[in-house]
GROMACS .gro file of C-alpha atoms in nm:
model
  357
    1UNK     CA    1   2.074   4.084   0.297
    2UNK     CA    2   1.964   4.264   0.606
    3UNK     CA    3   1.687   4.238   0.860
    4UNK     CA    4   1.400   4.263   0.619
    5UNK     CA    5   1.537   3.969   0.475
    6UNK     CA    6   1.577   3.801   0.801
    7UNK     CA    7   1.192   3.922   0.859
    8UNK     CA    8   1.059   3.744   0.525
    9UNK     CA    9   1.231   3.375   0.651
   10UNK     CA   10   1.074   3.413   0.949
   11UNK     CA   11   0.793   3.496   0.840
   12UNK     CA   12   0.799   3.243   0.631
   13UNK     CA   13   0.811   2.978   0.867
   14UNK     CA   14   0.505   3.137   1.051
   15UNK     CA   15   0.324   3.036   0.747
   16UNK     CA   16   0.422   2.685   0.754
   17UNK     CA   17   0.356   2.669   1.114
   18UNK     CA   18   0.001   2.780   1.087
   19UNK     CA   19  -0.007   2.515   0.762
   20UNK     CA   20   0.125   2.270   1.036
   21UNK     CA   21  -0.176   2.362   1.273
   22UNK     CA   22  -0.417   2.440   1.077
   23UNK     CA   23  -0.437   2.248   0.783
   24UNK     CA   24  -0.741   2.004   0.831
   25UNK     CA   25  -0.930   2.310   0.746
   26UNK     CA   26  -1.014   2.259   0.369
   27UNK     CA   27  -0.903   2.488   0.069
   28UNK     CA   28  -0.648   2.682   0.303
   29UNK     CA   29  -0.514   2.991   0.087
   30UNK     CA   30  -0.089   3.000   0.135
   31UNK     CA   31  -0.042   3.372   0.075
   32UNK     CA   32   0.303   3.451   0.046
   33UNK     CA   33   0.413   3.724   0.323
   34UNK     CA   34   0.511   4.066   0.161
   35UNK     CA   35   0.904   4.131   0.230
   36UNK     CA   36   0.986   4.418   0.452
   37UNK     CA   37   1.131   4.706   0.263
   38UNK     CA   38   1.520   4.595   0.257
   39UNK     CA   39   1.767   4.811   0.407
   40UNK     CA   40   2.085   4.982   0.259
   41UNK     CA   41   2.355   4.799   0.458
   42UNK     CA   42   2.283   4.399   0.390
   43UNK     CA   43   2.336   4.143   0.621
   44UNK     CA   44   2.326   3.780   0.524
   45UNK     CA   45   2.073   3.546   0.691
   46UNK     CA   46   2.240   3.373   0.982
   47UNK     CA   47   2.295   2.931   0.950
   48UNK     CA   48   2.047   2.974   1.244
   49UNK     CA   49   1.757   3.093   1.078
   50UNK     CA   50   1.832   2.860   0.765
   51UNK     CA   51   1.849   2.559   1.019
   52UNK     CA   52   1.495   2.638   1.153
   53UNK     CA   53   1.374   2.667   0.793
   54UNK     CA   54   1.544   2.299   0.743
   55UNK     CA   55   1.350   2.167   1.031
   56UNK     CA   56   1.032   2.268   0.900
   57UNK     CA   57   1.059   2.151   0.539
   58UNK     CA   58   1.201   1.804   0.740
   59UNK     CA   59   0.868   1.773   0.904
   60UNK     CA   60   0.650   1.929   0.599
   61UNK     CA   61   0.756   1.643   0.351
   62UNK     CA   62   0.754   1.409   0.649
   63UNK     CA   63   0.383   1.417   0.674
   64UNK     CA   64   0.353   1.407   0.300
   65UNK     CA   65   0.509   1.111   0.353
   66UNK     CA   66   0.256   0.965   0.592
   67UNK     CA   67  -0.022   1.095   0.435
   68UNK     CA   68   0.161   0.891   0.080
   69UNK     CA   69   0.135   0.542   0.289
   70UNK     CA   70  -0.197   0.604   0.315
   71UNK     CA   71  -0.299   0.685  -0.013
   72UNK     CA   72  -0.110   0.392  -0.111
   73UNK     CA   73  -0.254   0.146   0.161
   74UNK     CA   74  -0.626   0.303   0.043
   75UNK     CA   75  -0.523   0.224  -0.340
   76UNK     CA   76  -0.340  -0.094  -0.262
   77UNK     CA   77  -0.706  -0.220  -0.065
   78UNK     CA   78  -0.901  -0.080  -0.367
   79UNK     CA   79  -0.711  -0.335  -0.597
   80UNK     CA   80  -0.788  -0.615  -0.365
   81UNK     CA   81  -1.133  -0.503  -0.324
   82UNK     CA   82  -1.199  -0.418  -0.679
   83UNK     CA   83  -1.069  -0.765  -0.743
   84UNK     CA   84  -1.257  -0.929  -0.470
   85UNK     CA   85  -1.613  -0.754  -0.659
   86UNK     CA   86  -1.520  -0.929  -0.976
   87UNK     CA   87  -1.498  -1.281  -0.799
   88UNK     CA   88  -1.797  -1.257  -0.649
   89UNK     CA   89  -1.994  -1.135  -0.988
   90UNK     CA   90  -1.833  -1.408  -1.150
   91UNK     CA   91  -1.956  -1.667  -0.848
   92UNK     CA   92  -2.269  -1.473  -0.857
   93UNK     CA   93  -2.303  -1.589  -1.256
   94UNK     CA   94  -2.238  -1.912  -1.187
   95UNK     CA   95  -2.447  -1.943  -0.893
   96UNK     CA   96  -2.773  -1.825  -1.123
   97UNK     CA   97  -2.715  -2.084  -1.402
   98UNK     CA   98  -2.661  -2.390  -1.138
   99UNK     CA   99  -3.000  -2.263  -0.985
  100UNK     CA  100  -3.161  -2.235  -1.299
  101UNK     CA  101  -3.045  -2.606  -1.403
  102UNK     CA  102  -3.131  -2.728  -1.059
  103UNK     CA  103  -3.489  -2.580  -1.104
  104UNK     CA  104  -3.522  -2.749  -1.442
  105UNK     CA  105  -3.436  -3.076  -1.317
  106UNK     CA  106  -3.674  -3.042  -1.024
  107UNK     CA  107  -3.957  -2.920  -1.285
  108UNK     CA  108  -3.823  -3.262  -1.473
  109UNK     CA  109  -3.924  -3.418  -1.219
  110UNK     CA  110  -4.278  -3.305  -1.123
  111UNK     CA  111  -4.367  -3.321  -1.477
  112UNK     CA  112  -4.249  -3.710  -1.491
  113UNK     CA  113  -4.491  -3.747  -1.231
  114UNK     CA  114  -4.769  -3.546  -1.388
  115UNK     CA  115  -4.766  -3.780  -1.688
  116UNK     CA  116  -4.768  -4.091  -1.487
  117UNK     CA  117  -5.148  -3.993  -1.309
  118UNK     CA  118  -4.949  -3.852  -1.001
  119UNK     CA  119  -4.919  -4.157  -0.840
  120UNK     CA  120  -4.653  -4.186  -0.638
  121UNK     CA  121  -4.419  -4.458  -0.652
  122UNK     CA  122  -4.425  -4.583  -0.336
  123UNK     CA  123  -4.809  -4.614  -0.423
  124UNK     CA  124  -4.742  -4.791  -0.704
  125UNK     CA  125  -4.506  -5.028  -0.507
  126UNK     CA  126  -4.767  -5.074  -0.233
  127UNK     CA  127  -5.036  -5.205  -0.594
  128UNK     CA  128  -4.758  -5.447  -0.710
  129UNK     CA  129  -4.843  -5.836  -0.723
  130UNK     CA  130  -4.480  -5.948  -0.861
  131UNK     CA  131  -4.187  -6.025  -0.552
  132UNK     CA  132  -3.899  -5.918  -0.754
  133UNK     CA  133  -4.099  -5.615  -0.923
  134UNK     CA  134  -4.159  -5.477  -0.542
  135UNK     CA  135  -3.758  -5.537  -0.469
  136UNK     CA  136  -3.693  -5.364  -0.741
  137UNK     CA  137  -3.945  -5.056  -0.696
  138UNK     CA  138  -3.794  -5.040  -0.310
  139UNK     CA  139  -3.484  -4.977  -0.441
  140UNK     CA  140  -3.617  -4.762  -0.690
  141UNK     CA  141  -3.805  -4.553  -0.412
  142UNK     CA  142  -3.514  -4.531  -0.264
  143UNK     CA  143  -3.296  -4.438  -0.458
  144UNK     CA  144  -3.565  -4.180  -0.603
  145UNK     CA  145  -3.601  -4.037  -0.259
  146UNK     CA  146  -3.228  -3.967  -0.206
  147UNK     CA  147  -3.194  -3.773  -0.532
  148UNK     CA  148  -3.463  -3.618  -0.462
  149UNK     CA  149  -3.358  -3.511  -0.097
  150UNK     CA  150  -3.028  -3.446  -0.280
  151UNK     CA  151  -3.204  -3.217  -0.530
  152UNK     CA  152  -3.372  -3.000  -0.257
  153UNK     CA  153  -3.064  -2.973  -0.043
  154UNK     CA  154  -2.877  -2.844  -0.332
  155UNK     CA  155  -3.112  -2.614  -0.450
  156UNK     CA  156  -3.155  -2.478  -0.089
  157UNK     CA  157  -2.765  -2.439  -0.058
  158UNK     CA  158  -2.714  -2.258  -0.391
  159UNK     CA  159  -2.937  -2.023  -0.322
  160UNK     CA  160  -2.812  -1.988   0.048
  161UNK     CA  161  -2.433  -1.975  -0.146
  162UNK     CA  162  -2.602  -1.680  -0.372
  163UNK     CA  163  -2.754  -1.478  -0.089
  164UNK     CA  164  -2.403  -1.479   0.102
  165UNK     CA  165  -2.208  -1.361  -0.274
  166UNK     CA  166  -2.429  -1.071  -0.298
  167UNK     CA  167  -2.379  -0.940   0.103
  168UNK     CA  168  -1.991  -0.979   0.085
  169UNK     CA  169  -2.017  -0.792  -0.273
  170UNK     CA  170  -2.252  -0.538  -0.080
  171UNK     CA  171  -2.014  -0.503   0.217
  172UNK     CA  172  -1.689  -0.510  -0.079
  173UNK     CA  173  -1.892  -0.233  -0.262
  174UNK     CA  174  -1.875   0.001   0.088
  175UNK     CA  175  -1.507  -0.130   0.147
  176UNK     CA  176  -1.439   0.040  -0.170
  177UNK     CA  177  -1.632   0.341  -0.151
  178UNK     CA  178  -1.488   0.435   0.198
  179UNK     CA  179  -1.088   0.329   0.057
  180UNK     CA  180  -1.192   0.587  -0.224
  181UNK     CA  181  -1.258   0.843   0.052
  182UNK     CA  182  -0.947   0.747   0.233
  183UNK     CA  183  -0.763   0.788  -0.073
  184UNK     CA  184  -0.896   1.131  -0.182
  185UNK     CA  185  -0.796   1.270   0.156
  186UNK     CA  186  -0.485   1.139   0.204
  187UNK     CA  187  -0.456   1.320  -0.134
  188UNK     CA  188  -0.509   1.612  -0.049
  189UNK     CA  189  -0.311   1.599   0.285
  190UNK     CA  190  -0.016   1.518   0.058
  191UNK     CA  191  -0.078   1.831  -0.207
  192UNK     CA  192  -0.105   2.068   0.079
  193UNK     CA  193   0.248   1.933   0.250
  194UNK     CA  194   0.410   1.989  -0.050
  195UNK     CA  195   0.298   2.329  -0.151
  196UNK     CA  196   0.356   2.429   0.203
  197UNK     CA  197   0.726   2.299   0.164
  198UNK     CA  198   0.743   2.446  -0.192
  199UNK     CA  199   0.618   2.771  -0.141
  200UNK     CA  200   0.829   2.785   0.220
  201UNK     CA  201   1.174   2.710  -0.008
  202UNK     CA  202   1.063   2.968  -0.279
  203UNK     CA  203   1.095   3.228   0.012
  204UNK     CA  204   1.501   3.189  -0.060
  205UNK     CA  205   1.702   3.348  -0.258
  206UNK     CA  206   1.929   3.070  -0.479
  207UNK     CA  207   2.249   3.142  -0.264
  208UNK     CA  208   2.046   3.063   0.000
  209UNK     CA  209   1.867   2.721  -0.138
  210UNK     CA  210   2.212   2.648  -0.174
  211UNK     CA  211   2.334   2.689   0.178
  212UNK     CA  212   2.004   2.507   0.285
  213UNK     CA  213   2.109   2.219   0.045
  214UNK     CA  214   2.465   2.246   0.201
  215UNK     CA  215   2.281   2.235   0.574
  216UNK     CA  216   2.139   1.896   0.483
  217UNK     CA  217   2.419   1.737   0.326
  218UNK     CA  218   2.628   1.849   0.637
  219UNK     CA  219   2.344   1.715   0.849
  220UNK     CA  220   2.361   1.351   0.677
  221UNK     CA  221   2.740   1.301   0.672
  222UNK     CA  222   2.744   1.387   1.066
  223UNK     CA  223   2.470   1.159   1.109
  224UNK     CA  224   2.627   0.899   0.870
  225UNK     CA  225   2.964   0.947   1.043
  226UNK     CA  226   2.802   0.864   1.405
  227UNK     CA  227   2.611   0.587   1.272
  228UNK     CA  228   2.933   0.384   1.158
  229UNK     CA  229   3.153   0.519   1.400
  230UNK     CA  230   2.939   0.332   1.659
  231UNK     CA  231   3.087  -0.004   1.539
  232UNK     CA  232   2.725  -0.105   1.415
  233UNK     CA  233   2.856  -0.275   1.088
  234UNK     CA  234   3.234  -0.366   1.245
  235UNK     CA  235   3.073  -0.744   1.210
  236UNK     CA  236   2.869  -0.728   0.920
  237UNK     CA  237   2.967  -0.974   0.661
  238UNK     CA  238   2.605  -1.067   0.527
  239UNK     CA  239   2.596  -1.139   0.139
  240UNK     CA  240   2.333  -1.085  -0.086
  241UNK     CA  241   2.067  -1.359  -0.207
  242UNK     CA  242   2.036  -1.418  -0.537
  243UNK     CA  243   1.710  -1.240  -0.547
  244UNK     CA  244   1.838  -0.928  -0.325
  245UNK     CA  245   2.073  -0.905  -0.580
  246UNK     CA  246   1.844  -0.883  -0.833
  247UNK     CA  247   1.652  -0.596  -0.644
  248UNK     CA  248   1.989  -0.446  -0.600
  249UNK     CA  249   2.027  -0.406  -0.954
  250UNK     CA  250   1.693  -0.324  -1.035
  251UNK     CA  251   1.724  -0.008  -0.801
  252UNK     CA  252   2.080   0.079  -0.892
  253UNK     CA  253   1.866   0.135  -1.298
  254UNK     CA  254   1.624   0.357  -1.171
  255UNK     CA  255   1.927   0.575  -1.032
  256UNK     CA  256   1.831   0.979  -1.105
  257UNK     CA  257   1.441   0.946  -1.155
  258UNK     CA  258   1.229   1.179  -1.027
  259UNK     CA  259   0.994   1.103  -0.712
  260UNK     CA  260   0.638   1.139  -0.717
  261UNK     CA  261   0.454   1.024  -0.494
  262UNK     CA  262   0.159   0.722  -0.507
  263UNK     CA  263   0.458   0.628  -0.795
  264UNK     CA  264   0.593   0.287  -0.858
  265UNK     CA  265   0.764   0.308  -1.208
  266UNK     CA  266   0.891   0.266  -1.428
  267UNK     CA  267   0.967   0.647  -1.520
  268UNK     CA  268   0.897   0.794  -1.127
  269UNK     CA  269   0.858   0.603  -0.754
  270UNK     CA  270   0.820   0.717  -0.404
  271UNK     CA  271   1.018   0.569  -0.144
  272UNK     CA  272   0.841   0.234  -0.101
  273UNK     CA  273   0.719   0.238  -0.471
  274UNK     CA  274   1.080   0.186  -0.579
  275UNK     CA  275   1.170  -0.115  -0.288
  276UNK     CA  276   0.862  -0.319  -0.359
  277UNK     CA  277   0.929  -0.258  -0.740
  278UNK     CA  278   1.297  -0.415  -0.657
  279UNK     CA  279   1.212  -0.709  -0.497
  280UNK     CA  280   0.954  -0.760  -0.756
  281UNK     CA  281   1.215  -0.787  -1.027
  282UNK     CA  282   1.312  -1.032  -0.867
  283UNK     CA  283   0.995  -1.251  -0.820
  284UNK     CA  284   0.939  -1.167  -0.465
  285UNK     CA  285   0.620  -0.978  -0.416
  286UNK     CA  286   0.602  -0.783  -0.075
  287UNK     CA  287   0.299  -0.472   0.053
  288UNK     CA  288   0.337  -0.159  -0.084
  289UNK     CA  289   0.399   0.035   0.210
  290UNK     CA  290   0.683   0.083   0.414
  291UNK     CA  291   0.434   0.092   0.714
  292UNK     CA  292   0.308  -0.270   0.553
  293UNK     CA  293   0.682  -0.399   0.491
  294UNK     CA  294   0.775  -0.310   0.848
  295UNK     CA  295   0.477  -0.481   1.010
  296UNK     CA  296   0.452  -0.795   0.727
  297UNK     CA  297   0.843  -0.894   0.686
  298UNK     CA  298   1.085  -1.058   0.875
  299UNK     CA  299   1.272  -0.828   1.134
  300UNK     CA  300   1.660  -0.844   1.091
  301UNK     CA  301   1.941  -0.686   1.329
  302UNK     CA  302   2.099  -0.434   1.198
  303UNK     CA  303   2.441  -0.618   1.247
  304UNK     CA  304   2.270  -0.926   1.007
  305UNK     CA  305   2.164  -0.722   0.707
  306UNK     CA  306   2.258  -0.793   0.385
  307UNK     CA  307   2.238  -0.633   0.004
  308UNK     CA  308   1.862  -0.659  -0.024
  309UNK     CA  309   1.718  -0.602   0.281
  310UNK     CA  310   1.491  -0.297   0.338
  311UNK     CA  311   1.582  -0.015   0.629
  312UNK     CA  312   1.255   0.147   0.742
  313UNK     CA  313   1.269   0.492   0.888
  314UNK     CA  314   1.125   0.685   1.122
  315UNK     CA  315   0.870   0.584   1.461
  316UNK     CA  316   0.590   0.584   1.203
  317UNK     CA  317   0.796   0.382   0.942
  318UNK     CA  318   0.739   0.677   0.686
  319UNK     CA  319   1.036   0.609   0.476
  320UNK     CA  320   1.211   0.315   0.359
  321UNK     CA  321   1.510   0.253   0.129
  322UNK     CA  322   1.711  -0.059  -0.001
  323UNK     CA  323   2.017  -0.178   0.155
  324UNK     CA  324   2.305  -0.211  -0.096
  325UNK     CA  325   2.581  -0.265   0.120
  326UNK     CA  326   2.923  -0.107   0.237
  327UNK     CA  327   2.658   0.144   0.474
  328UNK     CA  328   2.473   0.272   0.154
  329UNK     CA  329   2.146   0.286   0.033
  330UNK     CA  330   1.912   0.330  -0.261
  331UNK     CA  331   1.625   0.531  -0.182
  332UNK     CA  332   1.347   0.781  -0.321
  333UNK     CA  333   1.412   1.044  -0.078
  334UNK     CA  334   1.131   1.300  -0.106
  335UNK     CA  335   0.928   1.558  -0.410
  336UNK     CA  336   1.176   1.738  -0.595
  337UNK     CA  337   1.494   1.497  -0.570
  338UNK     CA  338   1.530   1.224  -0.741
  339UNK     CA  339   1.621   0.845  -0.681
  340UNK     CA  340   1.963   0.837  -0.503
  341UNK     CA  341   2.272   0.673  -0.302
  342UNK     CA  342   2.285   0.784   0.051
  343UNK     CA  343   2.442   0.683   0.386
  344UNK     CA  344   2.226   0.401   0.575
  345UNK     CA  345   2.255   0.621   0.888
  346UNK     CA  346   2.171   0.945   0.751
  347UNK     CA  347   1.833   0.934   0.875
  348UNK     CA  348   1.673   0.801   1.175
  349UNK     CA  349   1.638   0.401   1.165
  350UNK     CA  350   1.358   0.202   1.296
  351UNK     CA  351   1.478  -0.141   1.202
  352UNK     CA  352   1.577  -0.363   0.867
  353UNK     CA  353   1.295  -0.633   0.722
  354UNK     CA  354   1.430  -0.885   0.454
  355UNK     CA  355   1.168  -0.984   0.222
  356UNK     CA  356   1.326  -1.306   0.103
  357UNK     CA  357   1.383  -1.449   0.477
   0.00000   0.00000   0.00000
C-alpha cells in the first residue's frame, strides 16, 4: 500500500475532523474522499497513522455516547412526565365530580329553603314561644351554619385544587414537549457520530481493521496492566450482596448481544441500559444514566468495591460497566461490538457507585 493509500487515511480523518467541528450544522453530507491513484511499489500504512485513526473513532463514539445519556435522560423524564399528565387527568376527573356533588348539595340546600317561604332559621328561632324549641333551633342554627360554612369552604378549595391540576398539567404538557425536542436532537447528534465513525473505519482495508482492532486490544491490556500493577486491588476482598449477585448473573446472560444505543433489552443495551437492567433483576431500581448513577448512588473507593458495583467512566461519566470481580467487567462497550468481559482499568475511571449501599 503506498502513499496514495497513506493519502486516503489521512484524508480520512480530515473528514471526521471537520464532522468534529462542524457538525451542529444540520443534514451535513459525509462524502467519502476519492483515493489517490495508487502507486506501483506499495508501502503499508505506518501503526502511526492507524493510531491517529484510533483516536478519532475513540472520541467519535465518545460523543455518541454523551449525546446517548441524553436521549436517555430526555426519554427517561418523558416517562415521568407522561406519567405525571395521567395523574393529574385522573385528579382532574375526580376533582369535577366532587364539585358537581358539592354544587348539588349546596342547590339542596337553597331549594330546602325555597320551600320553607325563605325564612331563615335564625328568623324562625327569633318567632319561637317554646324554651326548649329555641335551645333546640340554636343548636340547629348552629350546627346549620357550620355545614354550611363547611360547604362553601369546600367548594372554594376544590375548585382552587382544580385550577392548580390543570397549570401543573399545562406546565407537564411543555415539560414534555421540550424533553421531546431534547430527545430528537440528541438523536440526531448520536446518528451523525456514528456514521462519522462508520464511514471513517470503512476507509480501511480488512488487514487494516484488523491491525486497528489489534491497536485497541494492545491499548487496553497496557492500560489494564498499569491499572493492577499499581496495587489498587492488592486489598480488595469485598464480596458480593445477594442482589449484586443477582445483577452479576443477569449481565453475565446477556454476554455477546449487540449494542444499540437508547437500548435496555432484552435482545440489545447500551452501556447503562444493560447495568440498570442488572440491578433490576435483582429488585433494585436505579436512573438510567450513567451520568444519573454517578450523581444519585453511593460513591465507593475503588479499594471497597465489590461484584455488583458500577465503575463509571470518563470526566463526563459517559460510560459505565458492572463490576464482576477479579479486575473484570461486564460492559456494552460501543455500536458495532457487542456485550463483553473487559479489564476494569482498560479505560479511564471516574469512580465506583454501589446501588444496593
Amino acid at each position: 500500500m503506498g502513499t496514495g493509500k497513506r493519502g486516503l487515511i489521512a484524508a480520512a480523518v480530515t473528514v471526521v475532523c471537520a464532522v468534529t467541528v462542524l457538525g451542529a450544522a444540520p443534514g451535513a453530507a459525509f462524502a467519502a474522499p476519492s483515493p489517490s491513484p495508487t502507486p506501483s511499489s506499495p508501502a503499508a500504512v505506518s501503526n502511526k497513522d492507524l493510531e491517529v485513526v484510533r483516536e478519532k473513532l475513540d472520541k467519535l463514539y465518545h460523543d455518541a455516547a454523551v449525546a446517548t445519556d441524553e436521549y436517555n435522560a430526555a426519554e427517561e423524564a418523558a416517562e415521568k412526565q407522561s406519567a405525571e399528565i395521567v395523574s393529574l387527568a385522573k385528579k382532574i376527573v375526580k376533582g369535577q365530580e366532587k364539585l358537581a356533588e358539592l354544587k348539588k348539595r349546596a342547590g339542596a340546600a337553597a331549594a330546602a329553603q325555597y320551600r320553607s317561604g325563605g325564612l331563615p332559621d335564625e328568623a324562625k328561632l327569633m318567632l319561637s314561644d317554646d324554651p326548649q324549641t329555641f335551645l333546640d333551633g340554636a343548636r340547629r342554627v348552629l350546627q346549620g351554619e357550620r355545614a354550611t360554612k363547611g360547604l362553601l369552604g369546600e367548594l372554594t378549595r376544590t375548585q382552587q385544587d382544580l385550577e392548580q391540576y390543570a397549570k401543573d398539567a399545562s406546565a407537564q404538557w411543555q415539560k414534555l414537549e421540550a424533553g421531546r425536542k431534547a430527545k430528537a436532537t440528541a438523536q440526531k447528534k448520536i446518528e451523525k457520530q456514528i456514521k462519522a465513525a462508520e464511514q471513517l473505519e470503512s476507509q480501511l482495508e480488512k488487514e487494516e481493521r484488523e491491525r486497528l482492532a489489534e491497536l485497541e486490544e494492545e491499548a487496553a491490556r497496557k492500560a489494564q496492566s498499569e491499572w493492577l500493577d499499581s496495587g489498587i486491588l492488592d486489598d480488595a476482598k469485598g464480596e458480593a450482596s445477594e442482589a449484586g449477585r443477582k445483577a452479576v448473573e443477569y449481565a453475565t446472560k446477556q454476554l455477546g448481544k449487540a449494542y444499540e444505543w437508547g437500548a435496555e433489552g432484552p435482545r440489545t443495551y447500551d452501556c447503562s441500559g444493560l447495568t440498570s437492567q442488572a440491578w433490576a433483576s435483582a429488585g433494585q431500581g436505579i436512573p438510567r444514566t450513567s451520568q444519573e448513577q454517578w450523581k444519585q448512588l453511593r460513591r465507593i473507593d475503588i479499594a471497597d468495591m465489590r461484584p455488583g458495583d458500577l465503575i463509571i467512566y470518563n470526566d463526563d461519566a459517559s460510560h459505565v460497566a458492572l463490576y464482576v470481580g477479579d479486575g473484570a467487567i461486564i460492559h456494552a462497550p460501543r455500536p458495532g461490538r457487542t456485550v463483553t468481559v473487559a479489564g476494569a482499568g482498560s479505560m479511564r475511571i471516574l469512580g465506583v457507585v454501589r446501588p444496593d449501599a
